[in-house]
mmCIF file with all atom_site columns, C-alpha atoms in Angstrom:
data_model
loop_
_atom_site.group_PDB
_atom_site.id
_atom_site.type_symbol
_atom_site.label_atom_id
_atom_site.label_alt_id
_atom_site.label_comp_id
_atom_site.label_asym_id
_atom_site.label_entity_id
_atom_site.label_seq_id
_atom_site.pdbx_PDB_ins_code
_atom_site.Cartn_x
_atom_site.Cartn_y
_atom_site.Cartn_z
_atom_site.occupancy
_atom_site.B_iso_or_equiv
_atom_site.pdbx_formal_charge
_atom_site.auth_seq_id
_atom_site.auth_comp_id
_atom_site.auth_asym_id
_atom_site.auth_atom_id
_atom_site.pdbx_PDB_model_num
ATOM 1   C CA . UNK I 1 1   ? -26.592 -1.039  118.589 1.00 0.00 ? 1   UNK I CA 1
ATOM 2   C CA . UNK I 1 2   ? -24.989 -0.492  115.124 1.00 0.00 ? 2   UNK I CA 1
ATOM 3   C CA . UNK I 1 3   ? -24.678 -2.967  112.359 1.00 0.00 ? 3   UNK I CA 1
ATOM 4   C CA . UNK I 1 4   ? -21.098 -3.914  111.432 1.00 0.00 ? 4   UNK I CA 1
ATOM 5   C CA . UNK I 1 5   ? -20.158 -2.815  107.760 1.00 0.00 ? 5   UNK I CA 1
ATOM 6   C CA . UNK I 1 6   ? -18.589 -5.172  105.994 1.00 0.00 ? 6   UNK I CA 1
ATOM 7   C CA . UNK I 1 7   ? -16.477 -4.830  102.486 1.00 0.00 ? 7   UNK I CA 1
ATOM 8   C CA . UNK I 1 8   ? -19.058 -7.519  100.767 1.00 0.00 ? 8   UNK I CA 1
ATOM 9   C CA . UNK I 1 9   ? -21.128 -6.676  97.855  1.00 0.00 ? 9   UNK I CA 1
ATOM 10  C CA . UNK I 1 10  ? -24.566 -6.877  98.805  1.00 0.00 ? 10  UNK I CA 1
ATOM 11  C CA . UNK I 1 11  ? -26.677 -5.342  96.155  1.00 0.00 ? 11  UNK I CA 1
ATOM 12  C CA . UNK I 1 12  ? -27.899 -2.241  98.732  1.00 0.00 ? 12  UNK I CA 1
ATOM 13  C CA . UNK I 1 13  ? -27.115 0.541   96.242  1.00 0.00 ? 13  UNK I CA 1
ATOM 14  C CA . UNK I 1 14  ? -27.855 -1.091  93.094  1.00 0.00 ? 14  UNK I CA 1
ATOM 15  C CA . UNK I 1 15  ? -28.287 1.677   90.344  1.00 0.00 ? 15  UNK I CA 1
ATOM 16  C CA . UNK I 1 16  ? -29.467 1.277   86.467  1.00 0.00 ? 16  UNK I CA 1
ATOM 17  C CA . UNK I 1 17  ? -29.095 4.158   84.391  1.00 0.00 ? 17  UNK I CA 1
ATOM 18  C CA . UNK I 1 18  ? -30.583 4.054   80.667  1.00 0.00 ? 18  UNK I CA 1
ATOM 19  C CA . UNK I 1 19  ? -29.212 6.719   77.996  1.00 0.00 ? 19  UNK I CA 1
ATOM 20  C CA . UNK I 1 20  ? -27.949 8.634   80.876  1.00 0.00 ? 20  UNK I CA 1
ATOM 21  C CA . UNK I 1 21  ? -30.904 9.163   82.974  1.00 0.00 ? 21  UNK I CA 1
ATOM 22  C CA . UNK I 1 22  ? -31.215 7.097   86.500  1.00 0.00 ? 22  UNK I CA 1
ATOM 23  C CA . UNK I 1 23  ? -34.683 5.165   86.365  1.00 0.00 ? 23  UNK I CA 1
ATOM 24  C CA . UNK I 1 24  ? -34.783 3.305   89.504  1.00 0.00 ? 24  UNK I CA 1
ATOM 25  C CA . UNK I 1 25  ? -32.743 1.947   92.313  1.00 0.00 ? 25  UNK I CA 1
ATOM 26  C CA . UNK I 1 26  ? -31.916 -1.869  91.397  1.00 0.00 ? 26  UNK I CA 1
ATOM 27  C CA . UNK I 1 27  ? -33.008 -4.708  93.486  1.00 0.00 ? 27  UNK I CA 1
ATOM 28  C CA . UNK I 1 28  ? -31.649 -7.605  91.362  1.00 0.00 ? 28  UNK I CA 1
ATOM 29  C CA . UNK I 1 29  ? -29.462 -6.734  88.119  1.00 0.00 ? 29  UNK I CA 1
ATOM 30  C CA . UNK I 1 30  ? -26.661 -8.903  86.052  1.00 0.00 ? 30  UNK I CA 1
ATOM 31  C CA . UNK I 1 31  ? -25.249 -7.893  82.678  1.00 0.00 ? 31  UNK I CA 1
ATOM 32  C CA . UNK I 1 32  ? -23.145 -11.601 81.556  1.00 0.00 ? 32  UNK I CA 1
ATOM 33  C CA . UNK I 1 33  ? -21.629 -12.990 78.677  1.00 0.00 ? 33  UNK I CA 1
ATOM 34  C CA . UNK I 1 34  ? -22.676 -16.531 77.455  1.00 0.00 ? 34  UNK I CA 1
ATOM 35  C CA . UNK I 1 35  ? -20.272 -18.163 74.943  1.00 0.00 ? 35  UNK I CA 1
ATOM 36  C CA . UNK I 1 36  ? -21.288 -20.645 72.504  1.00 0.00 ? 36  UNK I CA 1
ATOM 37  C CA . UNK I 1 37  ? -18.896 -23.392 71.112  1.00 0.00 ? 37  UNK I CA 1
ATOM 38  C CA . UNK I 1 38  ? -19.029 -26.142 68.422  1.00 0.00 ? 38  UNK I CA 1
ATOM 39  C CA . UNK I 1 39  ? -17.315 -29.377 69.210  1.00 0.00 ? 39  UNK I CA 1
ATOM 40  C CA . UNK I 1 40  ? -15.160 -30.935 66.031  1.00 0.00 ? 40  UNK I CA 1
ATOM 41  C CA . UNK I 1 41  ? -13.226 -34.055 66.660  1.00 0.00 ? 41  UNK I CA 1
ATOM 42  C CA . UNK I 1 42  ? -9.482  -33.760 67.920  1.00 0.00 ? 42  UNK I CA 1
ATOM 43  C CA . UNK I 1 43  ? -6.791  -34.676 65.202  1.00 0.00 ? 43  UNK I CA 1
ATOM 44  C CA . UNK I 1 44  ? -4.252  -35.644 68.041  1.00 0.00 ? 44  UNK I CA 1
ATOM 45  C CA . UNK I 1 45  ? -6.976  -37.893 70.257  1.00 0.00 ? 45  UNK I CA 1
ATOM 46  C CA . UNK I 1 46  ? -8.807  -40.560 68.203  1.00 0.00 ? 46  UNK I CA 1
ATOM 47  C CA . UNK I 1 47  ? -12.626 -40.743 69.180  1.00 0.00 ? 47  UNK I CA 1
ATOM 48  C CA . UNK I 1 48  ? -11.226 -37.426 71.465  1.00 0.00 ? 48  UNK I CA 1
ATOM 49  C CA . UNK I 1 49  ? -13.167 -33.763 70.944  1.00 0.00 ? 49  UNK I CA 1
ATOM 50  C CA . UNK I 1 50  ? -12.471 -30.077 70.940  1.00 0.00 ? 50  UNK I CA 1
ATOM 51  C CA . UNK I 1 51  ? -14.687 -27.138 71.671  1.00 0.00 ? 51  UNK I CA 1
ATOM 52  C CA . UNK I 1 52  ? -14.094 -24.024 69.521  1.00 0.00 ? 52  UNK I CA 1
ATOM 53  C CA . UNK I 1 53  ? -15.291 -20.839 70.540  1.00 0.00 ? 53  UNK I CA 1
ATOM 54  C CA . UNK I 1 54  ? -17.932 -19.613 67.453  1.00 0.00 ? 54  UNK I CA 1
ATOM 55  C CA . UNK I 1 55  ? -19.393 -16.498 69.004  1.00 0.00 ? 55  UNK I CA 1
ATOM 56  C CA . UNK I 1 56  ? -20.791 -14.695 71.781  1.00 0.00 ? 56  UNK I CA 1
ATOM 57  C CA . UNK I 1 57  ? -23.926 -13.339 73.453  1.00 0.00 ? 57  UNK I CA 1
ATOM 58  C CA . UNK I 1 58  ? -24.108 -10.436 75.898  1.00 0.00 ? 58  UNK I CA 1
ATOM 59  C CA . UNK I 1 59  ? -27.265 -10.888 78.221  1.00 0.00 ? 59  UNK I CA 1
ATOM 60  C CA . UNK I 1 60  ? -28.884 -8.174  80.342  1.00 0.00 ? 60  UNK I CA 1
ATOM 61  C CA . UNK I 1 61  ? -31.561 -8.296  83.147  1.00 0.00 ? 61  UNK I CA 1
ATOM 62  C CA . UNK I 1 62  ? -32.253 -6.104  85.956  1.00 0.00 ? 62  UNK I CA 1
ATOM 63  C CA . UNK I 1 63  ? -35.617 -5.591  88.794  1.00 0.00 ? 63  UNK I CA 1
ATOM 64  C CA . UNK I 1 64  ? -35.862 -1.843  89.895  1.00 0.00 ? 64  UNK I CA 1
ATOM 65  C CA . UNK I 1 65  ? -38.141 0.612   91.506  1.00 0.00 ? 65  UNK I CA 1
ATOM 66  C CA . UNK I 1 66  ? -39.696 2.881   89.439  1.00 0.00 ? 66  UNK I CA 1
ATOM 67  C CA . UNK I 1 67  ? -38.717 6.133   89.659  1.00 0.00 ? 67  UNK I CA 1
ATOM 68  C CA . UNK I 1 68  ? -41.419 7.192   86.806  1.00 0.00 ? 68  UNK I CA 1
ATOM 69  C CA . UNK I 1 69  ? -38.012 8.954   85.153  1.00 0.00 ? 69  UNK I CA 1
ATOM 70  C CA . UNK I 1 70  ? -38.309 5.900   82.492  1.00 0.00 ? 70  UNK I CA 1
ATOM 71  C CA . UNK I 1 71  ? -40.977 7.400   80.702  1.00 0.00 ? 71  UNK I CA 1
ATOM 72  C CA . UNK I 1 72  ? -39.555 9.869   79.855  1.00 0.00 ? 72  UNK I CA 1
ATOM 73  C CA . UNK I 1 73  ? -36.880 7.294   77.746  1.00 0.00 ? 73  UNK I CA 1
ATOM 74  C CA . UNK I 1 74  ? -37.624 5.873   74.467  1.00 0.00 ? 74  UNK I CA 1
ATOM 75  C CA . UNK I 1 75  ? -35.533 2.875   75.204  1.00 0.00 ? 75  UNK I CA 1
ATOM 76  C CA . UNK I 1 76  ? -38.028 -0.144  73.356  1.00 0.00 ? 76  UNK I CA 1
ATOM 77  C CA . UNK I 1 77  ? -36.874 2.297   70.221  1.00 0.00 ? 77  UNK I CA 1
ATOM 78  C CA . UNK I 1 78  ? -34.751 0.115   67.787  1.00 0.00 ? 78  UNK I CA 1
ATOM 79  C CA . UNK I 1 79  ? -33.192 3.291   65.903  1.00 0.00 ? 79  UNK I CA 1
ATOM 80  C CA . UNK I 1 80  ? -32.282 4.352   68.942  1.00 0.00 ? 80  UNK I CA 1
ATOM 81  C CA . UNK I 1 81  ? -28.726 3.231   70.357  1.00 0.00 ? 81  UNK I CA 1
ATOM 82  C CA . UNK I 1 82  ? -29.242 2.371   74.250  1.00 0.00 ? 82  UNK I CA 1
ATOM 83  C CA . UNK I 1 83  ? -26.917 2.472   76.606  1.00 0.00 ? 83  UNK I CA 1
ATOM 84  C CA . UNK I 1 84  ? -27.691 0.836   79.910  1.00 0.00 ? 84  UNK I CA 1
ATOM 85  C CA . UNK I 1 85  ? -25.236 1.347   82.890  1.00 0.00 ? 85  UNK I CA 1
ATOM 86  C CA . UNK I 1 86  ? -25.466 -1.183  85.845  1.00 0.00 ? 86  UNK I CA 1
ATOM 87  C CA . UNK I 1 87  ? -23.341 -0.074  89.170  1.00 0.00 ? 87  UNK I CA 1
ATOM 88  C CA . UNK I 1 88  ? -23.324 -1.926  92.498  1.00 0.00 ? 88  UNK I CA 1
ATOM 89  C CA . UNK I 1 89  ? -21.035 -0.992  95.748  1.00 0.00 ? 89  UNK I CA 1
ATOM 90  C CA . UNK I 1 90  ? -21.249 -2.647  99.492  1.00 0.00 ? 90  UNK I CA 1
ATOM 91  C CA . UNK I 1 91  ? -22.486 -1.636  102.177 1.00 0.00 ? 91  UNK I CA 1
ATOM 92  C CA . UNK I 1 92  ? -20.079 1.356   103.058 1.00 0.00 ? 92  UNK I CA 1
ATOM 93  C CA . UNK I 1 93  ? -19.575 2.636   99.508  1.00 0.00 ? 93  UNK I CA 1
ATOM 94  C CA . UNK I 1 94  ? -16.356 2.196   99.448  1.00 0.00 ? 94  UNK I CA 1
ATOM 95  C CA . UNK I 1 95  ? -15.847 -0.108  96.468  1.00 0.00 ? 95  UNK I CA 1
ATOM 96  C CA . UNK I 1 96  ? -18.302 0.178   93.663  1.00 0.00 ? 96  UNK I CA 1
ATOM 97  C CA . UNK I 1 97  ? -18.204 -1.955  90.104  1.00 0.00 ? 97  UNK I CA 1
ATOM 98  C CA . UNK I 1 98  ? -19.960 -0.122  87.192  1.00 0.00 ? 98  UNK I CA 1
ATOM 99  C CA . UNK I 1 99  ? -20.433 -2.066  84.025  1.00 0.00 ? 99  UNK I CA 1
ATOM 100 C CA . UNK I 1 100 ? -21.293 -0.526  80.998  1.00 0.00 ? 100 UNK I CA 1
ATOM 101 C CA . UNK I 1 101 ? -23.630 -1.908  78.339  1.00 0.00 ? 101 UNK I CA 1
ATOM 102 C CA . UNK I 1 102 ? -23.976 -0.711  74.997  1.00 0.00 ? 102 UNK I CA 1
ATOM 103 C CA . UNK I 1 103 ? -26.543 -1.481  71.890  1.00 0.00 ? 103 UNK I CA 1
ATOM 104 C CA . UNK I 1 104 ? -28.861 -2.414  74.344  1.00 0.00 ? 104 UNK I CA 1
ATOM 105 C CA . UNK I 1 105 ? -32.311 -4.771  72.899  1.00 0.00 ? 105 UNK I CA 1
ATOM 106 C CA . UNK I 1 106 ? -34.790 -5.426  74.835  1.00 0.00 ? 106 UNK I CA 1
ATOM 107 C CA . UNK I 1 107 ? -36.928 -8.529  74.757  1.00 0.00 ? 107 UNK I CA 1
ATOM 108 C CA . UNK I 1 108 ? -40.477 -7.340  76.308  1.00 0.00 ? 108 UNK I CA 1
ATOM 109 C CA . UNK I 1 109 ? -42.251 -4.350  77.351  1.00 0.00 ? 109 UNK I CA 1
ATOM 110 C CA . UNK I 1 110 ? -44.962 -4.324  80.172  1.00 0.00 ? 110 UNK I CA 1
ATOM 111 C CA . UNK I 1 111 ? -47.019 -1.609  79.751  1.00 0.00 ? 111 UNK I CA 1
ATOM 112 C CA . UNK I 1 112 ? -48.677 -1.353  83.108  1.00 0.00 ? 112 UNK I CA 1
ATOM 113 C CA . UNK I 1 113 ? -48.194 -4.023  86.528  1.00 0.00 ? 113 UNK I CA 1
ATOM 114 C CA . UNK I 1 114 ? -48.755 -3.427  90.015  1.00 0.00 ? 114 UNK I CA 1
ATOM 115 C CA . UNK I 1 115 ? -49.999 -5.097  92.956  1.00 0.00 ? 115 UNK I CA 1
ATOM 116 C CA . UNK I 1 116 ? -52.210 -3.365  95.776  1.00 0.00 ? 116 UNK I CA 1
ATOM 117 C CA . UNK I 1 117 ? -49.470 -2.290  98.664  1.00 0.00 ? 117 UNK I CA 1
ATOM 118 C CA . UNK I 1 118 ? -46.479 -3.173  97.059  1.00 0.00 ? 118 UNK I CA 1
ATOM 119 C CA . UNK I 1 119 ? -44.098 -0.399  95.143  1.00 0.00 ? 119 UNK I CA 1
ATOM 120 C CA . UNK I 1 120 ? -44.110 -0.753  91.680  1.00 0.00 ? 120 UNK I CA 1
ATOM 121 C CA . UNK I 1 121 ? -40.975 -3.119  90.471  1.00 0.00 ? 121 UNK I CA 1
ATOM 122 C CA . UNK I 1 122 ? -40.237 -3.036  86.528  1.00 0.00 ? 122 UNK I CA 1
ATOM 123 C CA . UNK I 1 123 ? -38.065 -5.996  85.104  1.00 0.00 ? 123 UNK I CA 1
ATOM 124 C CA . UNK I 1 124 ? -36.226 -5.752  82.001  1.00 0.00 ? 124 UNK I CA 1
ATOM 125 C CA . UNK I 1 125 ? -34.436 -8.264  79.734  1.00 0.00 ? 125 UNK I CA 1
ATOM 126 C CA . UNK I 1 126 ? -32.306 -8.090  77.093  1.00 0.00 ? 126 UNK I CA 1
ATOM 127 C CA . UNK I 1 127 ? -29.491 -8.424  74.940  1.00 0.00 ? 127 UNK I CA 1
ATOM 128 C CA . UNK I 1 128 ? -26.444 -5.615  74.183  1.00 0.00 ? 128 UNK I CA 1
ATOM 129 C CA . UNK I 1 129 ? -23.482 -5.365  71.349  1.00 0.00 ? 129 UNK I CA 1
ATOM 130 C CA . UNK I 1 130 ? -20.914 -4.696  73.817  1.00 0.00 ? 130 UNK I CA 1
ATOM 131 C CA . UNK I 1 131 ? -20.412 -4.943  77.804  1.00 0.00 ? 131 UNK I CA 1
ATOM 132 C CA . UNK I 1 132 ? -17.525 -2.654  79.009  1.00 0.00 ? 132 UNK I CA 1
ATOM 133 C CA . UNK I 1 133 ? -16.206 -2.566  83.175  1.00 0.00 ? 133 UNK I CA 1
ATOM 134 C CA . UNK I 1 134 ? -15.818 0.917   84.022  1.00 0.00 ? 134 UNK I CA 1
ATOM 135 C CA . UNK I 1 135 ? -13.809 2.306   87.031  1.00 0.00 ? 135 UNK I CA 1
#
């Protein structure tokens, strides 16, 4: 019996890609923007508010397998400018989103995890300059 394809993105063929190298097949990334705002009162509406837009904040995350390749990176270097490329397509590989992120920080390092039976996962967190969609 086969399975039926379907068009959905389900995360199967998750990449992530730092400074050009591909370190792992991604079970669980997101690259987002969070916006902050200030609220100042509304000239028009007495008692009334209005939220202003006063900056931005590009957050990174992502849960691969290890393909060992990332030691060979020196991405926890801040003089370094990191690029970090996140792609994900459905099922069929027919559509496939790539987002781009660059001036990539990240937050912690683990030097060494693993559990007895279990293929090693790495998890990274962070923060980038810029987030770009790329076709």
């Amino acid at each position: 019996m086969t399975a039926k394809r379907s068009g959905y993105y389900n995360g199967n063929k998750g990449e992530i890609w730092i400074g050009g190298v591909k370190i792992g097949t991604c079970n669980k990334g997101e690259a987002k923007t969070k916006y902050n705002y200030e609220e100042i009162d509304n000239p028009d509406v007495p008692g009334g508010k209005i939220r202003v837009k006063t900056g931005q904040i590009h957050e990174i995350s992502a849960t691969y397998k290890s393909t060992g390749s990332e030691e060979e990176i020196d991405m926890f270097n801040s003089d370094e400018d990191i690029t970090v490329i996140l792609a994900d397509a459905n099922i069929n590989g027919v559509y496939k989103k790539r987002v781009k992120c660059d001036g990539v920080t990240f937050d912690e390092q683990t030097h060494i995890s693993f559990e007895k039976g279990k293929v090693k996962e790495i998890q990274l967190q962070g923060q980038a300059e810029t987030i770009t969609i790329l076709k």
